[in-house]
PDB file of C-alpha atoms in Angstrom:
ATOM      1  CA  MET A   1       0.000   0.000   0.000  1.00 80.00           C
ATOM      2  CA  ARG A   2       2.914   2.338   0.698  1.00 76.00           C
ATOM      3  CA  GLU A   3       4.020   1.865  -2.908  1.00 77.00           C
ATOM      4  CA  GLY A   4       0.641   2.986  -4.214  1.00 81.00           C
ATOM      5  CA  SER A   5      -1.207  -0.268  -4.864  1.00 85.00           C
ATOM      6  CA  HIS A   6      -4.963  -0.019  -5.122  1.00 90.00           C
ATOM      7  CA  GLY A   7      -5.371  -3.311  -3.285  1.00 94.00           C
ATOM      8  CA  ILE A   8      -3.776  -6.140  -1.363  1.00 95.00           C
ATOM      9  CA  GLU A   9      -4.145  -9.896  -1.649  1.00 95.00           C
ATOM     10  CA  SER A  10      -3.634 -12.637   0.897  1.00 96.00           C
ATOM     11  CA  ASP A  11      -4.693 -16.193   1.690  1.00 98.00           C
ATOM     12  CA  VAL A  12      -6.680 -17.248   4.746  1.00 98.00           C
ATOM     13  CA  HIS A  13      -6.602 -20.239   7.099  1.00 98.00           C
ATOM     14  CA  VAL A  14      -8.182 -20.941  10.490  1.00 98.00           C
ATOM     15  CA  SER A  15      -6.318 -22.075  13.601  1.00 98.00           C
ATOM     16  CA  ALA A  16      -7.577 -24.805  15.930  1.00 98.00           C
ATOM     17  CA  ASP A  17      -8.799 -22.163  18.394  1.00 98.00           C
ATOM     18  CA  GLY A  18     -10.713 -20.217  15.761  1.00 98.00           C
ATOM     19  CA  VAL A  19      -8.381 -17.411  14.681  1.00 98.00           C
ATOM     20  CA  VAL A  20      -8.367 -16.496  10.991  1.00 98.00           C
ATOM     21  CA  ILE A  21      -4.805 -15.855   9.873  1.00 98.00           C
ATOM     22  CA  MET A  22      -3.258 -14.539   6.666  1.00 98.00           C
ATOM     23  CA  PHE A  23      -0.926 -17.226   5.367  1.00 97.00           C
ATOM     24  CA  HIS A  24      -0.324 -18.927   2.012  1.00 96.00           C
ATOM     25  CA  ASP A  25       0.501 -22.525   2.921  1.00 97.00           C
ATOM     26  CA  PRO A  26      -1.695 -24.815   5.039  1.00 97.00           C
ATOM     27  CA  ASP A  27       1.533 -25.848   6.807  1.00 98.00           C
ATOM     28  CA  LEU A  28       3.943 -23.592   8.709  1.00 98.00           C
ATOM     29  CA  SER A  29       7.148 -25.439   7.826  1.00 97.00           C
ATOM     30  CA  ARG A  30       8.211 -23.816   4.553  1.00 97.00           C
ATOM     31  CA  THR A  31       8.386 -20.163   5.574  1.00 97.00           C
ATOM     32  CA  THR A  32       8.388 -19.960   9.390  1.00 98.00           C
ATOM     33  CA  ASP A  33      10.425 -21.128  12.349  1.00 97.00           C
ATOM     34  CA  SER A  34       7.611 -23.466  13.380  1.00 98.00           C
ATOM     35  CA  THR A  35       5.962 -26.623  12.019  1.00 97.00           C
ATOM     36  CA  GLY A  36       2.567 -28.277  11.686  1.00 98.00           C
ATOM     37  CA  LEU A  37      -0.740 -27.715   9.954  1.00 98.00           C
ATOM     38  CA  ILE A  38      -2.378 -24.398  10.792  1.00 98.00           C
ATOM     39  CA  ARG A  39      -5.747 -26.063  11.394  1.00 97.00           C
ATOM     40  CA  ASP A  40      -4.140 -28.278  14.069  1.00 98.00           C
ATOM     41  CA  ARG A  41      -2.305 -25.481  15.884  1.00 98.00           C
ATOM     42  CA  ASN A  42      -3.623 -22.937  18.371  1.00 98.00           C
ATOM     43  CA  TRP A  43      -2.983 -19.264  17.832  1.00 98.00           C
ATOM     44  CA  PHE A  44      -2.883 -18.309  21.491  1.00 98.00           C
ATOM     45  CA  GLY A  45      -0.813 -19.844  24.262  1.00 97.00           C
ATOM     46  CA  GLU A  46       2.790 -20.561  25.113  1.00 96.00           C
ATOM     47  CA  LYS A  47       3.233 -22.694  21.991  1.00 95.00           C
ATOM     48  CA  GLY A  48       0.746 -20.746  19.918  1.00 98.00           C
ATOM     49  CA  MET A  49       1.331 -19.504  16.394  1.00 98.00           C
ATOM     50  CA  GLU A  50       1.240 -15.923  17.646  1.00 98.00           C
ATOM     51  CA  HIS A  51       4.913 -16.497  18.532  1.00 98.00           C
ATOM     52  CA  CYS A  52       5.904 -17.796  15.072  1.00 98.00           C
ATOM     53  CA  ARG A  53       8.212 -15.694  12.926  1.00 98.00           C
ATOM     54  CA  THR A  54       9.118 -15.891   9.255  1.00 97.00           C
ATOM     55  CA  THR A  55      12.525 -17.323   8.394  1.00 97.00           C
ATOM     56  CA  LYS A  56      13.097 -14.693   5.721  1.00 95.00           C
ATOM     57  CA  GLU A  57      14.440 -11.313   6.858  1.00 95.00           C
ATOM     58  CA  PRO A  58      13.029  -9.114   8.139  1.00 94.00           C
ATOM     59  CA  ARG A  59      11.512 -11.735  10.422  1.00 96.00           C
ATOM     60  CA  GLN A  60       7.842 -10.999  10.972  1.00 96.00           C
ATOM     61  CA  SER A  61       4.872 -12.398  12.825  1.00 97.00           C
ATOM     62  CA  ILE A  62       1.914 -13.879  10.968  1.00 98.00           C
ATOM     63  CA  PRO A  63      -0.836 -11.281  10.490  1.00 98.00           C
ATOM     64  CA  THR A  64      -4.409 -12.146  11.404  1.00 98.00           C
ATOM     65  CA  PHE A  65      -7.521 -11.346   9.413  1.00 98.00           C
ATOM     66  CA  SER A  66      -8.662  -9.079  12.243  1.00 98.00           C
ATOM     67  CA  GLU A  67      -5.415  -7.095  12.105  1.00 98.00           C
ATOM     68  CA  THR A  68      -5.681  -6.784   8.329  1.00 98.00           C
ATOM     69  CA  ILE A  69      -9.248  -5.491   8.539  1.00 98.00           C
ATOM     70  CA  ALA A  70      -8.172  -2.962  11.160  1.00 98.00           C
ATOM     71  CA  LEU A  71      -5.443  -1.778   8.776  1.00 97.00           C
ATOM     72  CA  LEU A  72      -7.962  -1.359   5.961  1.00 97.00           C
ATOM     73  CA  MET A  73     -10.256   0.656   8.221  1.00 98.00           C
ATOM     74  CA  ARG A  74      -7.644   3.322   8.910  1.00 97.00           C
ATOM     75  CA  PRO A  75      -8.651   6.629   7.313  1.00 96.00           C
ATOM     76  CA  GLU A  76      -5.633   6.651   4.992  1.00 95.00           C
ATOM     77  CA  ASN A  77      -6.491   3.150   3.704  1.00 96.00           C
ATOM     78  CA  ARG A  78     -10.217   3.535   3.047  1.00 96.00           C
ATOM     79  CA  HIS A  79      -9.605   3.327  -0.715  1.00 94.00           C
ATOM     80  CA  VAL A  80      -7.715   0.015  -0.593  1.00 96.00           C
ATOM     81  CA  LYS A  81      -9.404  -3.137  -1.862  1.00 96.00           C
ATOM     82  CA  PHE A  82      -8.827  -6.563  -0.299  1.00 97.00           C
ATOM     83  CA  ASN A  83      -8.689  -9.735  -2.380  1.00 97.00           C
ATOM     84  CA  VAL A  84      -9.123 -12.732  -0.056  1.00 98.00           C
ATOM     85  CA  ASP A  85      -7.761 -15.996  -1.455  1.00 98.00           C
ATOM     86  CA  VAL A  86      -9.714 -18.838   0.197  1.00 98.00           C
ATOM     87  CA  LYS A  87      -7.601 -21.983   0.201  1.00 97.00           C
ATOM     88  CA  VAL A  88      -9.395 -25.303  -0.239  1.00 97.00           C
ATOM     89  CA  GLN A  89      -7.963 -26.779   2.972  1.00 97.00           C
ATOM     90  CA  ASN A  90     -10.453 -24.651   4.928  1.00 98.00           C
ATOM     91  CA  ASP A  91     -13.846 -25.627   6.313  1.00 98.00           C
ATOM     92  CA  PRO A  92     -15.911 -22.979   4.497  1.00 98.00           C
ATOM     93  CA  GLU A  93     -18.758 -22.899   7.019  1.00 98.00           C
ATOM     94  CA  ARG A  94     -16.385 -22.244   9.902  1.00 98.00           C
ATOM     95  CA  LEU A  95     -14.129 -19.830   8.025  1.00 98.00           C
ATOM     96  CA  PHE A  96     -16.874 -17.660   6.554  1.00 98.00           C
ATOM     97  CA  LYS A  97     -18.756 -17.432   9.842  1.00 98.00           C
ATOM     98  CA  LEU A  98     -15.603 -16.214  11.590  1.00 98.00           C
ATOM     99  CA  MET A  99     -14.866 -13.747   8.783  1.00 98.00           C
ATOM    100  CA  HIS A 100     -18.383 -12.311   9.011  1.00 98.00           C
ATOM    101  CA  GLU A 101     -18.039 -11.750  12.755  1.00 98.00           C
ATOM    102  CA  ILE A 102     -14.877  -9.716  12.199  1.00 98.00           C
ATOM    103  CA  ILE A 103     -16.232  -7.743   9.250  1.00 98.00           C
ATOM    104  CA  ALA A 104     -19.576  -6.967  10.912  1.00 98.00           C
ATOM    105  CA  ALA A 105     -17.833  -5.694  14.041  1.00 98.00           C
ATOM    106  CA  GLN A 106     -16.483  -2.683  12.134  1.00 98.00           C
ATOM    107  CA  GLU A 107     -18.246   0.667  12.217  1.00 97.00           C
ATOM    108  CA  ASP A 108     -20.440   1.294   9.173  1.00 98.00           C
ATOM    109  CA  TRP A 109     -18.981  -1.870   7.639  1.00 98.00           C
ATOM    110  CA  GLU A 110     -21.706  -2.330   5.037  1.00 98.00           C
ATOM    111  CA  LYS A 111     -20.716   0.919   3.320  1.00 97.00           C
ATOM    112  CA  THR A 112     -17.052   1.418   4.180  1.00 97.00           C
ATOM    113  CA  LEU A 113     -15.661  -2.128   4.185  1.00 98.00           C
ATOM    114  CA  ALA A 114     -17.782  -4.825   2.530  1.00 98.00           C
ATOM    115  CA  PRO A 115     -17.740  -3.214  -0.958  1.00 98.00           C
ATOM    116  CA  ARG A 116     -13.936  -3.328  -0.911  1.00 98.00           C
ATOM    117  CA  ILE A 117     -13.592  -7.056  -0.188  1.00 98.00           C
ATOM    118  CA  LEU A 118     -13.434  -9.617  -2.985  1.00 98.00           C
ATOM    119  CA  LEU A 119     -13.853 -13.239  -1.911  1.00 98.00           C
ATOM    120  CA  GLY A 120     -11.800 -15.540  -4.134  1.00 98.00           C
ATOM    121  CA  LEU A 121     -12.896 -19.188  -4.398  1.00 98.00           C
ATOM    122  CA  TRP A 122     -11.016 -22.101  -5.952  1.00 98.00           C
ATOM    123  CA  HIS A 123     -13.625 -24.804  -5.351  1.00 98.00           C
ATOM    124  CA  SER A 124     -17.348 -24.732  -6.161  1.00 98.00           C
ATOM    125  CA  ASN A 125     -18.227 -26.349  -2.806  1.00 97.00           C
ATOM    126  CA  PHE A 126     -17.380 -22.991  -1.212  1.00 98.00           C
ATOM    127  CA  ILE A 127     -20.015 -21.023  -3.152  1.00 98.00           C
ATOM    128  CA  LEU A 128     -23.100 -21.862  -1.064  1.00 97.00           C
ATOM    129  CA  PRO A 129     -21.376 -21.303   2.318  1.00 98.00           C
ATOM    130  CA  ALA A 130     -20.087 -17.961   0.996  1.00 98.00           C
ATOM    131  CA  LYS A 131     -23.600 -16.947  -0.056  1.00 97.00           C
ATOM    132  CA  LYS A 132     -24.925 -18.039   3.350  1.00 97.00           C
ATOM    133  CA  HIS A 133     -22.452 -16.260   5.629  1.00 98.00           C
ATOM    134  CA  LEU A 134     -21.019 -13.487   3.416  1.00 98.00           C
ATOM    135  CA  PRO A 135     -23.840 -12.632   0.979  1.00 97.00           C
ATOM    136  CA  TYR A 136     -22.718  -9.009   0.755  1.00 98.00           C
ATOM    137  CA  LEU A 137     -19.292  -9.803  -0.703  1.00 98.00           C
ATOM    138  CA  THR A 138     -18.492 -10.004  -4.409  1.00 97.00           C
ATOM    139  CA  LEU A 139     -17.359 -13.500  -5.368  1.00 98.00           C
ATOM    140  CA  SER A 140     -14.536 -14.307  -7.724  1.00 98.00           C
ATOM    141  CA  HIS A 141     -13.179 -17.569  -9.025  1.00 98.00           C
ATOM    142  CA  ILE A 142      -9.444 -18.074  -8.658  1.00 98.00           C
ATOM    143  CA  GLY A 143      -8.019 -20.686 -10.978  1.00 98.00           C
ATOM    144  CA  VAL A 144      -5.795 -21.982 -13.732  1.00 98.00           C
ATOM    145  CA  SER A 145      -8.437 -23.788 -15.789  1.00 98.00           C
ATOM    146  CA  LEU A 146     -10.788 -21.970 -18.145  1.00 98.00           C
ATOM    147  CA  GLU A 147     -12.926 -25.120 -18.304  1.00 98.00           C
ATOM    148  CA  ILE A 148     -13.491 -25.122 -14.535  1.00 98.00           C
ATOM    149  CA  ALA A 149     -14.231 -21.393 -14.599  1.00 98.00           C
ATOM    150  CA  ARG A 150     -16.873 -21.808 -17.304  1.00 98.00           C
ATOM    151  CA  GLU A 151     -18.526 -24.971 -15.995  1.00 97.00           C
ATOM    152  CA  TYR A 152     -18.653 -24.348 -12.254  1.00 98.00           C
ATOM    153  CA  PHE A 153     -18.325 -20.598 -11.599  1.00 98.00           C
ATOM    154  CA  TRP A 154     -19.800 -18.722 -14.562  1.00 97.00           C
ATOM    155  CA  GLU A 155     -23.236 -18.173 -12.980  1.00 95.00           C
ATOM    156  CA  SER A 156     -22.026 -17.455  -9.452  1.00 96.00           C
ATOM    157  CA  CYS A 157     -19.072 -15.145 -10.029  1.00 97.00           C
ATOM    158  CA  ASP A 158     -18.685 -11.795 -11.743  1.00 95.00           C
ATOM    159  CA  VAL A 159     -14.901 -11.796 -11.444  1.00 98.00           C
ATOM    160  CA  PHE A 160     -12.404 -14.383 -12.696  1.00 98.00           C
ATOM    161  CA  SER A 161      -8.889 -14.306 -11.291  1.00 98.00           C
ATOM    162  CA  MET A 162      -6.874 -16.451 -13.693  1.00 98.00           C
ATOM    163  CA  VAL A 163      -3.222 -17.378 -14.064  1.00 98.00           C
ATOM    164  CA  PHE A 164      -1.585 -15.413 -16.892  1.00 98.00           C
ATOM    165  CA  GLY A 165      -0.713 -18.420 -19.035  1.00 97.00           C
ATOM    166  CA  SER A 166      -4.318 -19.608 -19.294  1.00 98.00           C
ATOM    167  CA  LEU A 167      -5.389 -16.265 -20.767  1.00 98.00           C
ATOM    168  CA  ALA A 168      -2.508 -16.075 -23.256  1.00 97.00           C
ATOM    169  CA  THR A 169      -3.811 -18.955 -25.377  1.00 96.00           C
ATOM    170  CA  ILE A 170      -6.331 -18.799 -28.230  1.00 95.00           C
ATOM    171  CA  GLU A 171      -8.947 -20.227 -25.880  1.00 97.00           C
ATOM    172  CA  GLY A 172      -7.879 -17.609 -23.364  1.00 98.00           C
ATOM    173  CA  GLU A 173      -8.624 -14.880 -25.892  1.00 98.00           C
ATOM    174  CA  ARG A 174     -12.085 -16.380 -26.437  1.00 98.00           C
ATOM    175  CA  PHE A 175     -12.646 -16.496 -22.681  1.00 98.00           C
ATOM    176  CA  ARG A 176     -11.621 -12.859 -22.304  1.00 98.00           C
ATOM    177  CA  LYS A 177     -14.084 -11.815 -24.996  1.00 98.00           C
ATOM    178  CA  ASP A 178     -16.906 -13.826 -23.406  1.00 98.00           C
ATOM    179  CA  VAL A 179     -16.180 -12.289 -20.009  1.00 98.00           C
ATOM    180  CA  GLU A 180     -16.314  -8.794 -21.465  1.00 97.00           C
ATOM    181  CA  LYS A 181     -19.509  -9.564 -23.383  1.00 98.00           C
ATOM    182  CA  ALA A 182     -21.154 -10.866 -20.197  1.00 98.00           C
ATOM    183  CA  GLY A 183     -20.242  -7.706 -18.278  1.00 97.00           C
ATOM    184  CA  LYS A 184     -17.893  -9.604 -15.991  1.00 98.00           C
ATOM    185  CA  HIS A 185     -14.275  -8.825 -15.101  1.00 98.00           C
ATOM    186  CA  ILE A 186     -10.858 -10.503 -15.254  1.00 98.00           C
ATOM    187  CA  MET A 187      -7.967 -10.330 -12.837  1.00 98.00           C
ATOM    188  CA  VAL A 188      -4.650 -11.891 -13.825  1.00 98.00           C
ATOM    189  CA  TRP A 189      -1.885 -13.362 -11.636  1.00 97.00           C
ATOM    190  CA  THR A 190       0.984 -13.440 -10.806  1.00 96.00           C
ATOM    191  CA  VAL A 191       2.367 -10.891 -13.262  1.00 97.00           C
ATOM    192  CA  ASN A 192       5.940  -9.899 -12.406  1.00 97.00           C
ATOM    193  CA  THR A 193       7.597  -9.199 -15.772  1.00 96.00           C
ATOM    194  CA  GLU A 194       7.176  -6.030 -17.788  1.00 96.00           C
ATOM    195  CA  GLN A 195       6.275  -8.028 -20.909  1.00 97.00           C
ATOM    196  CA  GLU A 196       3.410  -9.783 -19.155  1.00 97.00           C
ATOM    197  CA  MET A 197       2.267  -6.554 -17.497  1.00 97.00           C
ATOM    198  CA  MET A 198       2.026  -4.831 -20.869  1.00 97.00           C
ATOM    199  CA  GLU A 199       0.175  -7.765 -22.383  1.00 97.00           C
ATOM    200  CA  ALA A 200      -2.317  -7.752 -19.504  1.00 97.00           C
ATOM    201  CA  ALA A 201      -2.817  -4.032 -20.070  1.00 96.00           C
ATOM    202  CA  ARG A 202      -3.596  -4.769 -23.741  1.00 96.00           C
ATOM    203  CA  TRP A 203      -6.238  -7.219 -22.555  1.00 97.00           C
ATOM    204  CA  ARG A 204      -7.869  -4.442 -20.486  1.00 95.00           C
ATOM    205  CA  VAL A 205      -8.069  -6.611 -17.379  1.00 97.00           C
ATOM    206  CA  ALA A 206      -9.691  -5.252 -14.227  1.00 96.00           C
ATOM    207  CA  ALA A 207      -6.686  -5.997 -12.026  1.00 96.00           C
ATOM    208  CA  ILE A 208      -3.073  -7.060 -12.217  1.00 96.00           C
ATOM    209  CA  LEU A 209      -1.848  -9.110  -9.270  1.00 96.00           C
ATOM    210  CA  THR A 210       1.880  -8.648  -8.837  1.00 95.00           C
ATOM    211  CA  ASP A 211       4.686  -8.909  -6.327  1.00 94.00           C
ATOM    212  CA  LYS A 212       6.227  -5.829  -7.956  1.00 94.00           C
ATOM    213  CA  PRO A 213       3.585  -3.081  -7.792  1.00 93.00           C
ATOM    214  CA  GLN A 214       6.059  -0.247  -8.331  1.00 93.00           C
ATOM    215  CA  VAL A 215       7.137  -1.704 -11.685  1.00 95.00           C
ATOM    216  CA  TRP A 216       3.546  -1.735 -12.901  1.00 94.00           C
ATOM    217  CA  LEU A 217       2.745   1.685 -11.451  1.00 93.00           C
ATOM    218  CA  ASP A 218       5.700   3.187 -13.323  1.00 94.00           C
ATOM    219  CA  MET A 219       4.647   1.454 -16.536  1.00 94.00           C
ATOM    220  CA  ARG A 220       1.039   2.541 -16.102  1.00 92.00           C
ATOM    221  CA  SER A 221       2.155   6.131 -15.589  1.00 92.00           C
ATOM    222  CA  ARG A 222       4.192   6.044 -18.797  1.00 93.00           C
ATOM    223  CA  LEU A 223       1.262   4.515 -20.666  1.00 92.00           C
ATOM    224  CA  SER A 224      -1.089   7.248 -19.498  1.00 90.00           C
ATOM    225  CA  GLU A 225       1.321   9.847 -20.872  1.00 92.00           C
ATOM    226  CA  ASN A 226       2.043   8.083 -24.150  1.00 91.00           C
ATOM    227  CA  GLU A 227       0.244   4.960 -25.418  1.00 86.00           C
ATOM    228  CA  ALA A 228       3.079   4.377 -27.880  1.00 90.00           C
ATOM    229  CA  VAL A 229       5.087   3.007 -24.950  1.00 92.00           C
ATOM    230  CA  SER A 230       3.387  -0.336 -25.607  1.00 93.00           C
ATOM    231  CA  SER A 231       5.356  -0.685 -28.847  1.00 93.00           C
ATOM    232  CA  GLN A 232       8.510  -1.086 -26.763  1.00 94.00           C
ATOM    233  CA  TYR A 233       7.143  -4.443 -25.579  1.00 96.00           C
ATOM    234  CA  PRO A 234       6.615  -6.760 -28.581  1.00 96.00           C
ATOM    235  CA  ARG A 235       4.301  -9.745 -28.195  1.00 96.00           C
ATOM    236  CA  THR A 236       6.854 -12.236 -29.505  1.00 96.00           C
ATOM    237  CA  PHE A 237       7.616 -13.336 -25.934  1.00 96.00           C
ATOM    238  CA  LEU A 238       4.331 -15.290 -26.079  1.00 96.00           C
ATOM    239  CA  TRP A 239       6.080 -17.751 -28.417  1.00 96.00           C
ATOM    240  CA  THR A 240       8.936 -18.445 -26.016  1.00 94.00           C
ATOM    241  CA  SER A 241       7.329 -20.573 -23.289  1.00 95.00           C
ATOM    242  CA  PRO A 242       5.180 -23.732 -23.398  1.00 96.00           C
ATOM    243  CA  PHE A 243       3.071 -22.221 -20.614  1.00 95.00           C
ATOM    244  CA  TYR A 244       1.617 -19.772 -23.149  1.00 96.00           C
ATOM    245  CA  TYR A 245       0.237 -22.606 -25.316  1.00 96.00           C
ATOM    246  CA  ARG A 246      -3.023 -24.549 -25.059  1.00 95.00           C
ATOM    247  CA  PRO A 247      -1.603 -28.071 -24.434  1.00 96.00           C
ATOM    248  CA  ALA A 248       0.334 -26.908 -21.381  1.00 96.00           C
ATOM    249  CA  SER A 249      -2.712 -25.015 -20.150  1.00 96.00           C
ATOM    250  CA  LEU A 250      -4.861 -28.155 -20.431  1.00 97.00           C
ATOM    251  CA  ILE A 251      -2.319 -30.262 -18.544  1.00 97.00           C
ATOM    252  CA  ILE A 252      -2.023 -27.656 -15.775  1.00 97.00           C
ATOM    253  CA  GLY A 253      -5.820 -27.469 -15.562  1.00 97.00           C
ATOM    254  CA  TYR A 254      -6.132 -31.255 -15.330  1.00 98.00           C
ATOM    255  CA  MET A 255      -3.565 -31.442 -12.531  1.00 98.00           C
ATOM    256  CA  ALA A 256      -5.213 -28.535 -10.708  1.00 97.00           C
ATOM    257  CA  ARG A 257      -8.588 -30.264 -10.794  1.00 98.00           C
ATOM    258  CA  LYS A 258      -7.083 -33.420  -9.324  1.00 98.00           C
ATOM    259  CA  ARG A 259      -5.550 -31.421  -6.468  1.00 97.00           C
ATOM    260  CA  LEU A 260      -8.759 -29.473  -5.805  1.00 98.00           C
ATOM    261  CA  GLU A 261     -10.939 -32.562  -5.714  1.00 98.00           C
ATOM    262  CA  LYS A 262      -8.477 -34.447  -3.526  1.00 97.00           C
ATOM    263  CA  ALA A 263      -8.544 -31.613  -0.984  1.00 96.00           C
ATOM    264  CA  ALA A 264     -12.222 -30.603  -1.044  1.00 97.00           C
ATOM    265  CA  GLY A 265     -14.208 -33.250  -2.885  1.00 97.00           C
ATOM    266  CA  PRO A 266     -15.718 -33.376  -6.380  1.00 97.00           C
ATOM    267  CA  LEU A 267     -16.494 -30.100  -8.136  1.00 98.00           C
ATOM    268  CA  GLN A 268     -20.245 -29.556  -8.419  1.00 96.00           C
ATOM    269  CA  LYS A 269     -22.392 -27.120 -10.345  1.00 95.00           C
ATOM    270  CA  VAL A 270     -24.154 -24.491  -8.254  1.00 90.00           C
ATOM    271  CA  SER A 271     -27.020 -22.498  -9.776  1.00 75.00           C
ATOM    272  CA  ILE A 272     -26.814 -19.086  -8.146  1.00 70.00           C
ATOM    273  CA  SER A 273     -26.729 -15.981 -10.273  1.00 57.00           C
ATOM    274  CA  ALA A 274     -24.340 -13.260  -9.169  1.00 50.00           C
ATOM    275  CA  PRO A 275     -25.682  -9.696  -8.860  1.00 55.00           C
ATOM    276  CA  PRO A 276     -24.225  -7.265 -11.412  1.00 48.00           C
ATOM    277  CA  LEU A 277     -21.238  -5.234 -10.321  1.00 53.00           C
ATOM    278  CA  ASN A 278     -21.498  -1.467 -10.040  1.00 50.00           C
ATOM    279  CA  PRO A 279     -20.808  -0.222 -13.597  1.00 42.00           C
ATOM    280  CA  THR A 280     -19.225   2.940 -12.194  1.00 40.00           C
ATOM    281  CA  GLU A 281     -16.515   0.933 -10.432  1.00 47.00           C
ATOM    282  CA  PRO A 282     -13.028   1.887 -11.702  1.00 37.00           C
ATOM    283  CA  PRO A 283     -11.931  -0.755 -14.224  1.00 40.00           C
ATOM    284  CA  VAL A 284      -8.338  -1.151 -13.044  1.00 49.00           C
ATOM    285  CA  ILE A 285      -6.961  -1.926  -9.602  1.00 49.00           C
ATOM    286  CA  ILE A 286      -3.515  -3.161  -8.698  1.00 54.00           C
ATOM    287  CA  VAL A 287      -3.153  -5.911  -6.168  1.00 55.00           C
ATOM    288  CA  ALA A 288       0.141  -6.728  -4.507  1.00 52.00           C
ATOM    289  CA  THR A 289       0.317 -10.358  -3.495  1.00 46.00           C
ATOM    290  CA  ALA A 290       1.277 -11.176   0.064  1.00 44.00           C
TER     291      ALA A 290
END
C-alpha cells in the first residue's frame, strides 16, 4: 500500500482455536520457524502460532484477518481493496462465519468495508457457504483452468482471477471476450515481468496481481502519458514458453482439478446468479500479493 497499490491480496486459514490468519501454505514449515498444519495449531498460548516468525528477513509475525481489517479501516487506507484468497484446505462454514463476525464488528462496515472485499474461491463447494455467511461480498473464481471457470463458476461469479498463461492462449482470448460480453471482469496473476504486465494491459483486465507493484505503477504512468510506450514491448515473448500454449494449459488445468478434488471433494455445479457489479466501479486496480 505504501508503494501505491490499489489493493492487497492474501490467503486465509483458520487455527484450531478459531483465529483467521493470513498465510499462504496450510503448513507452517516452509516459511516460518515453526511446524505443523495451521488447522491443528492454536494461535494463542505458550506454543501458539502468535509467537511464530518468518525465516526470511526481516523476520515478521503472521498477520491475522482481524489485524488486516483494522489496517484497511484506517482513514488513509479507506480506498484500498482486499482480495481474499480462500484456500481449499479450509472448512468454508467455519471460516466464513468467523470472517463475518470480524467484518460486521467494524463501524459502518456495510458501506465502508464490505464493498472493498473480494472473496476468491477455488472450489465450487465454497459457493453456497459464501452466499450463506457473506452474501454481501463479491465472489470471484481463482483458478488456472478456463474449463473449470466456465462450468462451475460462470453463474455465481462476476470476477475471474486467472493465471496469466491460461489467458494467453487462443482459448484464453475467447474467454476474455466472453467475459467482457457478459459484463464480468478478469484479474490476472501473478504478473511480475514487464512483458506480461504490458500484455495484460492490452487485454484491459480489471486488475493485475503482482509482487512488484512499483514496476507496474511506473509502466502505467508512462502509458497514461504516451500509449506508444506499448510498442517497446513486442508480443513475440508469447512464443517463447510452453506455458503460453493450449496443451500446457490443459495439462495444468487437469492437474489442478485433481488437487482441488483431492482436498475438497468433487467439483459440483451451483445455480446461483451473481448480482451485477457497479458499472461505475473503476476498471483497473492493482493488487500486490502477500
